[in-house]
PDB file of C-alpha atoms in Angstrom:
ATOM      1  CA  UNK R   1     264.586  61.101  -6.463  1.00  0.00           C
ATOM      2  CA  UNK R   2     266.444  64.415  -5.952  1.00  0.00           C
ATOM      3  CA  UNK R   3     263.670  66.712  -6.273  1.00  0.00           C
ATOM      4  CA  UNK R   4     263.322  67.438  -2.454  1.00  0.00           C
ATOM      5  CA  UNK R   5     267.136  68.285  -2.219  1.00  0.00           C
ATOM      6  CA  UNK R   6     268.094  71.811  -2.059  1.00  0.00           C
ATOM      7  CA  UNK R   7     271.524  71.802  -3.078  1.00  0.00           C
ATOM      8  CA  UNK R   8     272.063  72.856  -6.748  1.00  0.00           C
ATOM      9  CA  UNK R   9     274.950  70.691  -6.775  1.00  0.00           C
ATOM     10  CA  UNK R  10     273.120  67.570  -6.167  1.00  0.00           C
ATOM     11  CA  UNK R  11     269.587  68.355  -7.523  1.00  0.00           C
ATOM     12  CA  UNK R  12     268.600  66.550 -10.807  1.00  0.00           C
ATOM     13  CA  UNK R  13     264.841  66.423 -10.973  1.00  0.00           C
ATOM     14  CA  UNK R  14     262.133  69.007 -10.216  1.00  0.00           C
ATOM     15  CA  UNK R  15     259.225  66.441  -9.836  1.00  0.00           C
ATOM     16  CA  UNK R  16     257.855  63.306  -7.634  1.00  0.00           C
ATOM     17  CA  UNK R  17     258.152  59.896  -9.034  1.00  0.00           C
ATOM     18  CA  UNK R  18     254.911  59.841  -9.589  1.00  0.00           C
ATOM     19  CA  UNK R  19     254.621  62.660 -11.711  1.00  0.00           C
ATOM     20  CA  UNK R  20     257.384  61.421 -13.746  1.00  0.00           C
ATOM     21  CA  UNK R  21     255.885  58.033 -14.184  1.00  0.00           C
ATOM     22  CA  UNK R  22     252.850  60.000 -15.691  1.00  0.00           C
ATOM     23  CA  UNK R  23     254.659  62.342 -17.922  1.00  0.00           C
ATOM     24  CA  UNK R  24     256.003  58.974 -19.751  1.00  0.00           C
ATOM     25  CA  UNK R  25     259.244  58.598 -17.906  1.00  0.00           C
ATOM     26  CA  UNK R  26     260.214  54.859 -17.823  1.00  0.00           C
ATOM     27  CA  UNK R  27     263.654  54.604 -16.564  1.00  0.00           C
ATOM     28  CA  UNK R  28     265.097  55.542 -13.033  1.00  0.00           C
ATOM     29  CA  UNK R  29     268.417  55.785 -11.598  1.00  0.00           C
ATOM     30  CA  UNK R  30     268.417  54.732  -7.726  1.00  0.00           C
ATOM     31  CA  UNK R  31     271.410  55.225  -6.085  1.00  0.00           C
ATOM     32  CA  UNK R  32     270.897  53.474  -2.407  1.00  0.00           C
ATOM     33  CA  UNK R  33     273.128  53.521   0.771  1.00  0.00           C
ATOM     34  CA  UNK R  34     272.458  50.918   3.658  1.00  0.00           C
ATOM     35  CA  UNK R  35     272.104  52.884   7.173  1.00  0.00           C
ATOM     36  CA  UNK R  36     270.962  50.705  10.112  1.00  0.00           C
ATOM     37  CA  UNK R  37     270.254  47.526   7.739  1.00  0.00           C
ATOM     38  CA  UNK R  38     267.837  49.758   5.856  1.00  0.00           C
ATOM     39  CA  UNK R  39     268.051  50.659   1.957  1.00  0.00           C
ATOM     40  CA  UNK R  40     267.641  54.683   1.862  1.00  0.00           C
ATOM     41  CA  UNK R  41     268.083  56.748  -1.612  1.00  0.00           C
ATOM     42  CA  UNK R  42     271.005  58.871  -1.878  1.00  0.00           C
ATOM     43  CA  UNK R  43     272.769  61.040  -4.137  1.00  0.00           C
ATOM     44  CA  UNK R  44     276.708  61.044  -3.399  1.00  0.00           C
ATOM     45  CA  UNK R  45     276.563  61.562   0.398  1.00  0.00           C
ATOM     46  CA  UNK R  46     272.943  63.251   0.716  1.00  0.00           C
ATOM     47  CA  UNK R  47     270.134  61.576   1.467  1.00  0.00           C
ATOM     48  CA  UNK R  48     267.120  62.530  -0.612  1.00  0.00           C
ATOM     49  CA  UNK R  49     264.320  61.936   1.749  1.00  0.00           C
ATOM     50  CA  UNK R  50     263.313  58.717   0.493  1.00  0.00           C
ATOM     51  CA  UNK R  51     263.620  55.026   1.456  1.00  0.00           C
ATOM     52  CA  UNK R  52     264.059  52.034  -0.941  1.00  0.00           C
ATOM     53  CA  UNK R  53     260.454  50.786   0.217  1.00  0.00           C
ATOM     54  CA  UNK R  54     258.567  53.900  -0.815  1.00  0.00           C
ATOM     55  CA  UNK R  55     260.382  53.717  -4.254  1.00  0.00           C
ATOM     56  CA  UNK R  56     259.245  49.886  -4.786  1.00  0.00           C
ATOM     57  CA  UNK R  57     255.822  50.729  -3.876  1.00  0.00           C
ATOM     58  CA  UNK R  58     255.267  53.654  -6.055  1.00  0.00           C
ATOM     59  CA  UNK R  59     256.749  51.648  -8.794  1.00  0.00           C
ATOM     60  CA  UNK R  60     254.437  48.413  -8.022  1.00  0.00           C
ATOM     61  CA  UNK R  61     251.486  50.823  -7.721  1.00  0.00           C
ATOM     62  CA  UNK R  62     252.084  52.333 -11.152  1.00  0.00           C
ATOM     63  CA  UNK R  63     252.503  48.911 -12.857  1.00  0.00           C
ATOM     64  CA  UNK R  64     249.510  47.382 -11.066  1.00  0.00           C
ATOM     65  CA  UNK R  65     247.275  50.388 -12.779  1.00  0.00           C
ATOM     66  CA  UNK R  66     249.106  50.160 -15.959  1.00  0.00           C
ATOM     67  CA  UNK R  67     250.140  46.441 -16.819  1.00  0.00           C
ATOM     68  CA  UNK R  68     251.017  47.095 -20.161  1.00  0.00           C
ATOM     69  CA  UNK R  69     253.767  49.320 -19.083  1.00  0.00           C
ATOM     70  CA  UNK R  70     257.707  48.307 -18.334  1.00  0.00           C
ATOM     71  CA  UNK R  71     260.075  50.258 -16.205  1.00  0.00           C
ATOM     72  CA  UNK R  72     263.984  49.930 -16.231  1.00  0.00           C
ATOM     73  CA  UNK R  73     265.541  50.574 -13.219  1.00  0.00           C
ATOM     74  CA  UNK R  74     269.490  50.983 -12.382  1.00  0.00           C
ATOM     75  CA  UNK R  75     270.297  50.287  -8.541  1.00  0.00           C
ATOM     76  CA  UNK R  76     273.607  51.075  -7.408  1.00  0.00           C
ATOM     77  CA  UNK R  77     275.266  50.800  -3.980  1.00  0.00           C
ATOM     78  CA  UNK R  78     276.294  54.623  -3.906  1.00  0.00           C
ATOM     79  CA  UNK R  79     278.327  54.597  -0.597  1.00  0.00           C
ATOM     80  CA  UNK R  80     279.732  51.959   2.129  1.00  0.00           C
ATOM     81  CA  UNK R  81     277.066  51.103   4.746  1.00  0.00           C
ATOM     82  CA  UNK R  82     276.101  52.868   7.970  1.00  0.00           C
ATOM     83  CA  UNK R  83     275.799  51.334  11.492  1.00  0.00           C
ATOM     84  CA  UNK R  84     274.678  48.022   9.539  1.00  0.00           C
ATOM     85  CA  UNK R  85     275.111  43.958  10.428  1.00  0.00           C
ATOM     86  CA  UNK R  86     274.347  42.816   6.766  1.00  0.00           C
ATOM     87  CA  UNK R  87     275.560  43.904   3.355  1.00  0.00           C
ATOM     88  CA  UNK R  88     273.707  45.424   0.458  1.00  0.00           C
ATOM     89  CA  UNK R  89     273.006  42.364  -1.292  1.00  0.00           C
ATOM     90  CA  UNK R  90     271.507  40.784   1.715  1.00  0.00           C
ATOM     91  CA  UNK R  91     269.290  43.899   2.284  1.00  0.00           C
ATOM     92  CA  UNK R  92     268.066  44.057  -1.245  1.00  0.00           C
ATOM     93  CA  UNK R  93     267.067  40.211  -1.219  1.00  0.00           C
ATOM     94  CA  UNK R  94     265.324  41.284   2.332  1.00  0.00           C
ATOM     95  CA  UNK R  95     262.912  43.456   0.441  1.00  0.00           C
ATOM     96  CA  UNK R  96     262.504  41.056  -2.255  1.00  0.00           C
ATOM     97  CA  UNK R  97     261.889  37.911  -0.439  1.00  0.00           C
ATOM     98  CA  UNK R  98     261.153  38.901   3.129  1.00  0.00           C
ATOM     99  CA  UNK R  99     259.749  41.920   3.759  1.00  0.00           C
ATOM    100  CA  UNK R 100     255.735  41.725   3.992  1.00  0.00           C
ATOM    101  CA  UNK R 101     255.110  45.188   2.584  1.00  0.00           C
ATOM    102  CA  UNK R 102     257.680  44.834  -0.485  1.00  0.00           C
ATOM    103  CA  UNK R 103     258.014  40.888  -1.113  1.00  0.00           C
ATOM    104  CA  UNK R 104     254.578  40.273  -2.916  1.00  0.00           C
ATOM    105  CA  UNK R 105     255.133  43.151  -5.405  1.00  0.00           C
ATOM    106  CA  UNK R 106     258.436  42.071  -6.110  1.00  0.00           C
ATOM    107  CA  UNK R 107     257.375  38.466  -6.850  1.00  0.00           C
ATOM    108  CA  UNK R 108     255.532  39.806  -9.183  1.00  0.00           C
ATOM    109  CA  UNK R 109     256.774  42.813 -10.910  1.00  0.00           C
ATOM    110  CA  UNK R 110     260.631  42.170 -11.024  1.00  0.00           C
ATOM    111  CA  UNK R 111     261.597  40.493 -13.686  1.00  0.00           C
ATOM    112  CA  UNK R 112     264.419  37.863 -13.243  1.00  0.00           C
ATOM    113  CA  UNK R 113     266.557  35.948 -15.604  1.00  0.00           C
ATOM    114  CA  UNK R 114     265.900  32.306 -16.002  1.00  0.00           C
ATOM    115  CA  UNK R 115     269.658  31.949 -15.278  1.00  0.00           C
ATOM    116  CA  UNK R 116     272.387  34.375 -13.684  1.00  0.00           C
ATOM    117  CA  UNK R 117     273.737  36.488 -16.399  1.00  0.00           C
ATOM    118  CA  UNK R 118     271.523  36.536 -19.030  1.00  0.00           C
ATOM    119  CA  UNK R 119     273.217  36.662 -22.670  1.00  0.00           C
ATOM    120  CA  UNK R 120     269.796  38.388 -24.138  1.00  0.00           C
ATOM    121  CA  UNK R 121     268.311  41.811 -23.201  1.00  0.00           C
ATOM    122  CA  UNK R 122     264.525  40.559 -22.957  1.00  0.00           C
ATOM    123  CA  UNK R 123     261.989  41.735 -25.261  1.00  0.00           C
ATOM    124  CA  UNK R 124     259.705  44.477 -24.434  1.00  0.00           C
ATOM    125  CA  UNK R 125     256.521  41.924 -24.211  1.00  0.00           C
ATOM    126  CA  UNK R 126     258.544  39.979 -21.702  1.00  0.00           C
ATOM    127  CA  UNK R 127     258.704  42.657 -19.330  1.00  0.00           C
ATOM    128  CA  UNK R 128     255.458  44.306 -19.523  1.00  0.00           C
ATOM    129  CA  UNK R 129     254.017  44.847 -15.792  1.00  0.00           C
ATOM    130  CA  UNK R 130     257.307  44.736 -14.571  1.00  0.00           C
ATOM    131  CA  UNK R 131     260.678  46.204 -13.611  1.00  0.00           C
ATOM    132  CA  UNK R 132     263.835  45.390 -15.858  1.00  0.00           C
ATOM    133  CA  UNK R 133     266.830  45.827 -12.965  1.00  0.00           C
ATOM    134  CA  UNK R 134     270.065  47.294 -14.125  1.00  0.00           C
ATOM    135  CA  UNK R 135     271.918  45.729 -11.394  1.00  0.00           C
ATOM    136  CA  UNK R 136     274.942  48.027 -10.648  1.00  0.00           C
ATOM    137  CA  UNK R 137     275.803  46.118  -7.113  1.00  0.00           C
ATOM    138  CA  UNK R 138     276.858  42.623  -6.311  1.00  0.00           C
ATOM    139  CA  UNK R 139     278.868  40.097  -7.933  1.00  0.00           C
ATOM    140  CA  UNK R 140     278.852  38.371 -11.787  1.00  0.00           C
ATOM    141  CA  UNK R 141     277.012  36.997 -12.941  1.00  0.00           C
ATOM    142  CA  UNK R 142     273.637  39.090 -12.345  1.00  0.00           C
ATOM    143  CA  UNK R 143     271.098  37.162 -10.631  1.00  0.00           C
ATOM    144  CA  UNK R 144     268.244  39.825 -10.583  1.00  0.00           C
ATOM    145  CA  UNK R 145     268.387  41.725 -13.899  1.00  0.00           C
ATOM    146  CA  UNK R 146     271.317  42.951 -15.992  1.00  0.00           C
ATOM    147  CA  UNK R 147     274.625  43.814 -14.956  1.00  0.00           C
ATOM    148  CA  UNK R 148     275.710  47.361 -15.354  1.00  0.00           C
ATOM    149  CA  UNK R 149     279.107  46.725 -17.090  1.00  0.00           C
ATOM    150  CA  UNK R 150     277.284  43.758 -19.010  1.00  0.00           C
ATOM    151  CA  UNK R 151     278.443  43.807 -22.980  1.00  0.00           C
ATOM    152  CA  UNK R 152     274.150  43.824 -23.300  1.00  0.00           C
ATOM    153  CA  UNK R 153     274.532  47.483 -22.344  1.00  0.00           C
ATOM    154  CA  UNK R 154     275.848  50.238 -24.492  1.00  0.00           C
ATOM    155  CA  UNK R 155     276.347  53.278 -22.142  1.00  0.00           C
ATOM    156  CA  UNK R 156     277.467  57.028 -22.939  1.00  0.00           C
ATOM    157  CA  UNK R 157     278.180  58.809 -19.561  1.00  0.00           C
ATOM    158  CA  UNK R 158     280.396  61.770 -20.422  1.00  0.00           C
ATOM    159  CA  UNK R 159     278.958  63.236 -17.056  1.00  0.00           C
ATOM    160  CA  UNK R 160     282.302  65.284 -16.416  1.00  0.00           C
ATOM    161  CA  UNK R 161     281.650  68.635 -18.367  1.00  0.00           C
ATOM    162  CA  UNK R 162     284.580  71.444 -17.284  1.00  0.00           C
ATOM    163  CA  UNK R 163     282.808  74.443 -18.826  1.00  0.00           C
ATOM    164  CA  UNK R 164     279.666  75.456 -20.324  1.00  0.00           C
ATOM    165  CA  UNK R 165     281.520  76.390 -23.546  1.00  0.00           C
ATOM    166  CA  UNK R 166     283.892  73.851 -25.175  1.00  0.00           C
ATOM    167  CA  UNK R 167     283.171  71.325 -22.634  1.00  0.00           C
ATOM    168  CA  UNK R 168     279.228  71.541 -23.180  1.00  0.00           C
ATOM    169  CA  UNK R 169     280.042  70.733 -27.005  1.00  0.00           C
ATOM    170  CA  UNK R 170     282.125  67.991 -26.378  1.00  0.00           C
ATOM    171  CA  UNK R 171     279.400  66.545 -23.761  1.00  0.00           C
ATOM    172  CA  UNK R 172     276.833  66.992 -26.972  1.00  0.00           C
ATOM    173  CA  UNK R 173     278.933  65.520 -29.435  1.00  0.00           C
ATOM    174  CA  UNK R 174     278.887  62.338 -27.323  1.00  0.00           C
ATOM    175  CA  UNK R 175     275.095  62.497 -26.599  1.00  0.00           C
ATOM    176  CA  UNK R 176     274.544  62.392 -30.711  1.00  0.00           C
ATOM    177  CA  UNK R 177     277.438  59.634 -30.919  1.00  0.00           C
ATOM    178  CA  UNK R 178     275.332  57.804 -28.060  1.00  0.00           C
ATOM    179  CA  UNK R 179     271.841  58.280 -30.245  1.00  0.00           C
ATOM    180  CA  UNK R 180     273.285  57.401 -33.242  1.00  0.00           C
ATOM    181  CA  UNK R 181     274.740  54.318 -32.241  1.00  0.00           C
ATOM    182  CA  UNK R 182     271.193  53.323 -30.866  1.00  0.00           C
ATOM    183  CA  UNK R 183     269.619  54.049 -34.169  1.00  0.00           C
ATOM    184  CA  UNK R 184     272.125  51.885 -35.571  1.00  0.00           C
ATOM    185  CA  UNK R 185     271.947  49.278 -33.345  1.00  0.00           C
ATOM    186  CA  UNK R 186     268.300  49.042 -34.114  1.00  0.00           C
ATOM    187  CA  UNK R 187     269.159  48.574 -37.915  1.00  0.00           C
ATOM    188  CA  UNK R 188     271.650  45.610 -37.369  1.00  0.00           C
ATOM    189  CA  UNK R 189     269.109  43.980 -34.837  1.00  0.00           C
ATOM    190  CA  UNK R 190     272.346  43.809 -32.451  1.00  0.00           C
ATOM    191  CA  UNK R 191     270.396  43.168 -29.407  1.00  0.00           C
ATOM    192  CA  UNK R 192     272.069  45.580 -27.307  1.00  0.00           C
ATOM    193  CA  UNK R 193     270.283  48.036 -25.123  1.00  0.00           C
ATOM    194  CA  UNK R 194     271.370  51.704 -25.549  1.00  0.00           C
ATOM    195  CA  UNK R 195     271.701  54.122 -23.058  1.00  0.00           C
ATOM    196  CA  UNK R 196     272.648  57.681 -23.423  1.00  0.00           C
ATOM    197  CA  UNK R 197     272.812  60.219 -20.575  1.00  0.00           C
ATOM    198  CA  UNK R 198     272.137  63.773 -21.417  1.00  0.00           C
ATOM    199  CA  UNK R 199     272.923  64.082 -17.775  1.00  0.00           C
ATOM    200  CA  UNK R 200     276.428  65.793 -16.229  1.00  0.00           C
ATOM    201  CA  UNK R 201     277.646  67.731 -13.989  1.00  0.00           C
ATOM    202  CA  UNK R 202     281.437  68.241 -12.410  1.00  0.00           C
ATOM    203  CA  UNK R 203     281.904  71.303 -11.781  1.00  0.00           C
ATOM    204  CA  UNK R 204     279.262  72.799 -14.116  1.00  0.00           C
ATOM    205  CA  UNK R 205     275.681  72.385 -12.162  1.00  0.00           C
ATOM    206  CA  UNK R 206     273.388  69.638 -13.672  1.00  0.00           C
ATOM    207  CA  UNK R 207     270.710  72.254 -14.304  1.00  0.00           C
ATOM    208  CA  UNK R 208     273.308  74.267 -16.341  1.00  0.00           C
ATOM    209  CA  UNK R 209     274.091  71.053 -18.563  1.00  0.00           C
ATOM    210  CA  UNK R 210     270.467  70.494 -18.982  1.00  0.00           C
ATOM    211  CA  UNK R 211     269.218  74.225 -19.554  1.00  0.00           C
ATOM    212  CA  UNK R 212     271.998  76.325 -20.232  1.00  0.00           C
ATOM    213  CA  UNK R 213     272.144  79.560 -19.259  1.00  0.00           C
ATOM    214  CA  UNK R 214     269.600  81.895 -17.570  1.00  0.00           C
ATOM    215  CA  UNK R 215     269.751  84.683 -20.397  1.00  0.00           C
ATOM    216  CA  UNK R 216     269.910  81.958 -23.399  1.00  0.00           C
ATOM    217  CA  UNK R 217     273.278  82.655 -24.706  1.00  0.00           C
ATOM    218  CA  UNK R 218     274.068  79.197 -24.308  1.00  0.00           C
ATOM    219  CA  UNK R 219     271.679  76.584 -25.049  1.00  0.00           C
ATOM    220  CA  UNK R 220     271.547  73.192 -22.837  1.00  0.00           C
ATOM    221  CA  UNK R 221     271.838  69.802 -23.873  1.00  0.00           C
ATOM    222  CA  UNK R 222     268.287  68.903 -23.317  1.00  0.00           C
ATOM    223  CA  UNK R 223     267.155  71.982 -26.159  1.00  0.00           C
ATOM    224  CA  UNK R 224     270.160  70.807 -28.123  1.00  0.00           C
ATOM    225  CA  UNK R 225     269.053  67.172 -28.309  1.00  0.00           C
ATOM    226  CA  UNK R 226     265.306  68.240 -28.524  1.00  0.00           C
ATOM    227  CA  UNK R 227     266.209  70.307 -31.717  1.00  0.00           C
ATOM    228  CA  UNK R 228     268.517  67.250 -33.096  1.00  0.00           C
ATOM    229  CA  UNK R 229     265.441  65.048 -33.032  1.00  0.00           C
ATOM    230  CA  UNK R 230     262.729  67.566 -34.318  1.00  0.00           C
ATOM    231  CA  UNK R 231     265.295  68.128 -37.254  1.00  0.00           C
ATOM    232  CA  UNK R 232     264.652  64.558 -37.940  1.00  0.00           C
ATOM    233  CA  UNK R 233     268.436  63.247 -37.070  1.00  0.00           C
ATOM    234  CA  UNK R 234     268.873  59.787 -36.144  1.00  0.00           C
ATOM    235  CA  UNK R 235     266.396  56.803 -35.631  1.00  0.00           C
ATOM    236  CA  UNK R 236     265.182  55.061 -32.630  1.00  0.00           C
ATOM    237  CA  UNK R 237     267.101  56.884 -29.618  1.00  0.00           C
ATOM    238  CA  UNK R 238     267.317  53.694 -27.003  1.00  0.00           C
ATOM    239  CA  UNK R 239     267.111  55.103 -23.102  1.00  0.00           C
ATOM    240  CA  UNK R 240     267.680  58.298 -22.971  1.00  0.00           C
ATOM    241  CA  UNK R 241     268.425  59.666 -19.305  1.00  0.00           C
ATOM    242  CA  UNK R 242     267.631  63.300 -18.735  1.00  0.00           C
ATOM    243  CA  UNK R 243     268.062  65.729 -16.022  1.00  0.00           C
ATOM    244  CA  UNK R 244     265.108  67.936 -15.274  1.00  0.00           C
ATOM    245  CA  UNK R 245     263.222  66.509 -18.427  1.00  0.00           C
ATOM    246  CA  UNK R 246     260.599  68.615 -19.834  1.00  0.00           C
ATOM    247  CA  UNK R 247     257.356  67.903 -22.145  1.00  0.00           C
ATOM    248  CA  UNK R 248     258.522  68.106 -25.611  1.00  0.00           C
ATOM    249  CA  UNK R 249     261.774  66.667 -24.929  1.00  0.00           C
ATOM    250  CA  UNK R 250     260.446  63.534 -23.219  1.00  0.00           C
ATOM    251  CA  UNK R 251     257.448  63.289 -26.237  1.00  0.00           C
ATOM    252  CA  UNK R 252     260.031  63.215 -28.986  1.00  0.00           C
ATOM    253  CA  UNK R 253     261.972  60.602 -27.211  1.00  0.00           C
ATOM    254  CA  UNK R 254     258.891  58.479 -27.027  1.00  0.00           C
ATOM    255  CA  UNK R 255     258.038  59.187 -30.383  1.00  0.00           C
ATOM    256  CA  UNK R 256     261.111  57.429 -31.655  1.00  0.00           C
ATOM    257  CA  UNK R 257     260.836  54.231 -29.554  1.00  0.00           C
TER     258      UNK R 257
END
């Protein structure tokens, strides 16, 4: 949802949510902030221009026309509330249960565990036509999906890259380890959902991590990962989280899953 942000420090995408869905993206990392009792999509302290309502409706509409698909959505409380009389969890449930615009789609398309704190990752068949929430807010046990801190998730997220040299090399080593863990986990049928972030920043810009230098002297994480997959390394990749995803890399990830 950051494609409208002009800051190159915070922008991580080039395309609208609908475009990403039709390009094969099925994982979305949403950061929301409560402002005047309404959830808005933020990145750090910057408003992206989108409300939580519009995101939900876009996802619901996609699932209505593509009922065989499934979406994973991390939802994180990005920052403390502003001028609000309710907390984040209450606002989330207002959208889920009470808002006439979003509650019908929520009832149909949000997967809920039978009991709080699920002990297994649902199968793909169980979440077709639905959104599996990776719940990065609220208390344990998770009532609305799988808690971000759950042992059911194995997350590679080495997000701080100090420079484009050794720092980017170290990031790629972490990416490879995450992808190899995902392949090994599939072979062992360990029941864990693996997530590998190609994204990173701080102080290197997100676009530099993804694409490297303009003159091509340093190859970015996206191309390094694409080449690694192209050369036959690894197995199933699990969930791969990409800033500025390109068509070829998305295709290679989809081919492995």
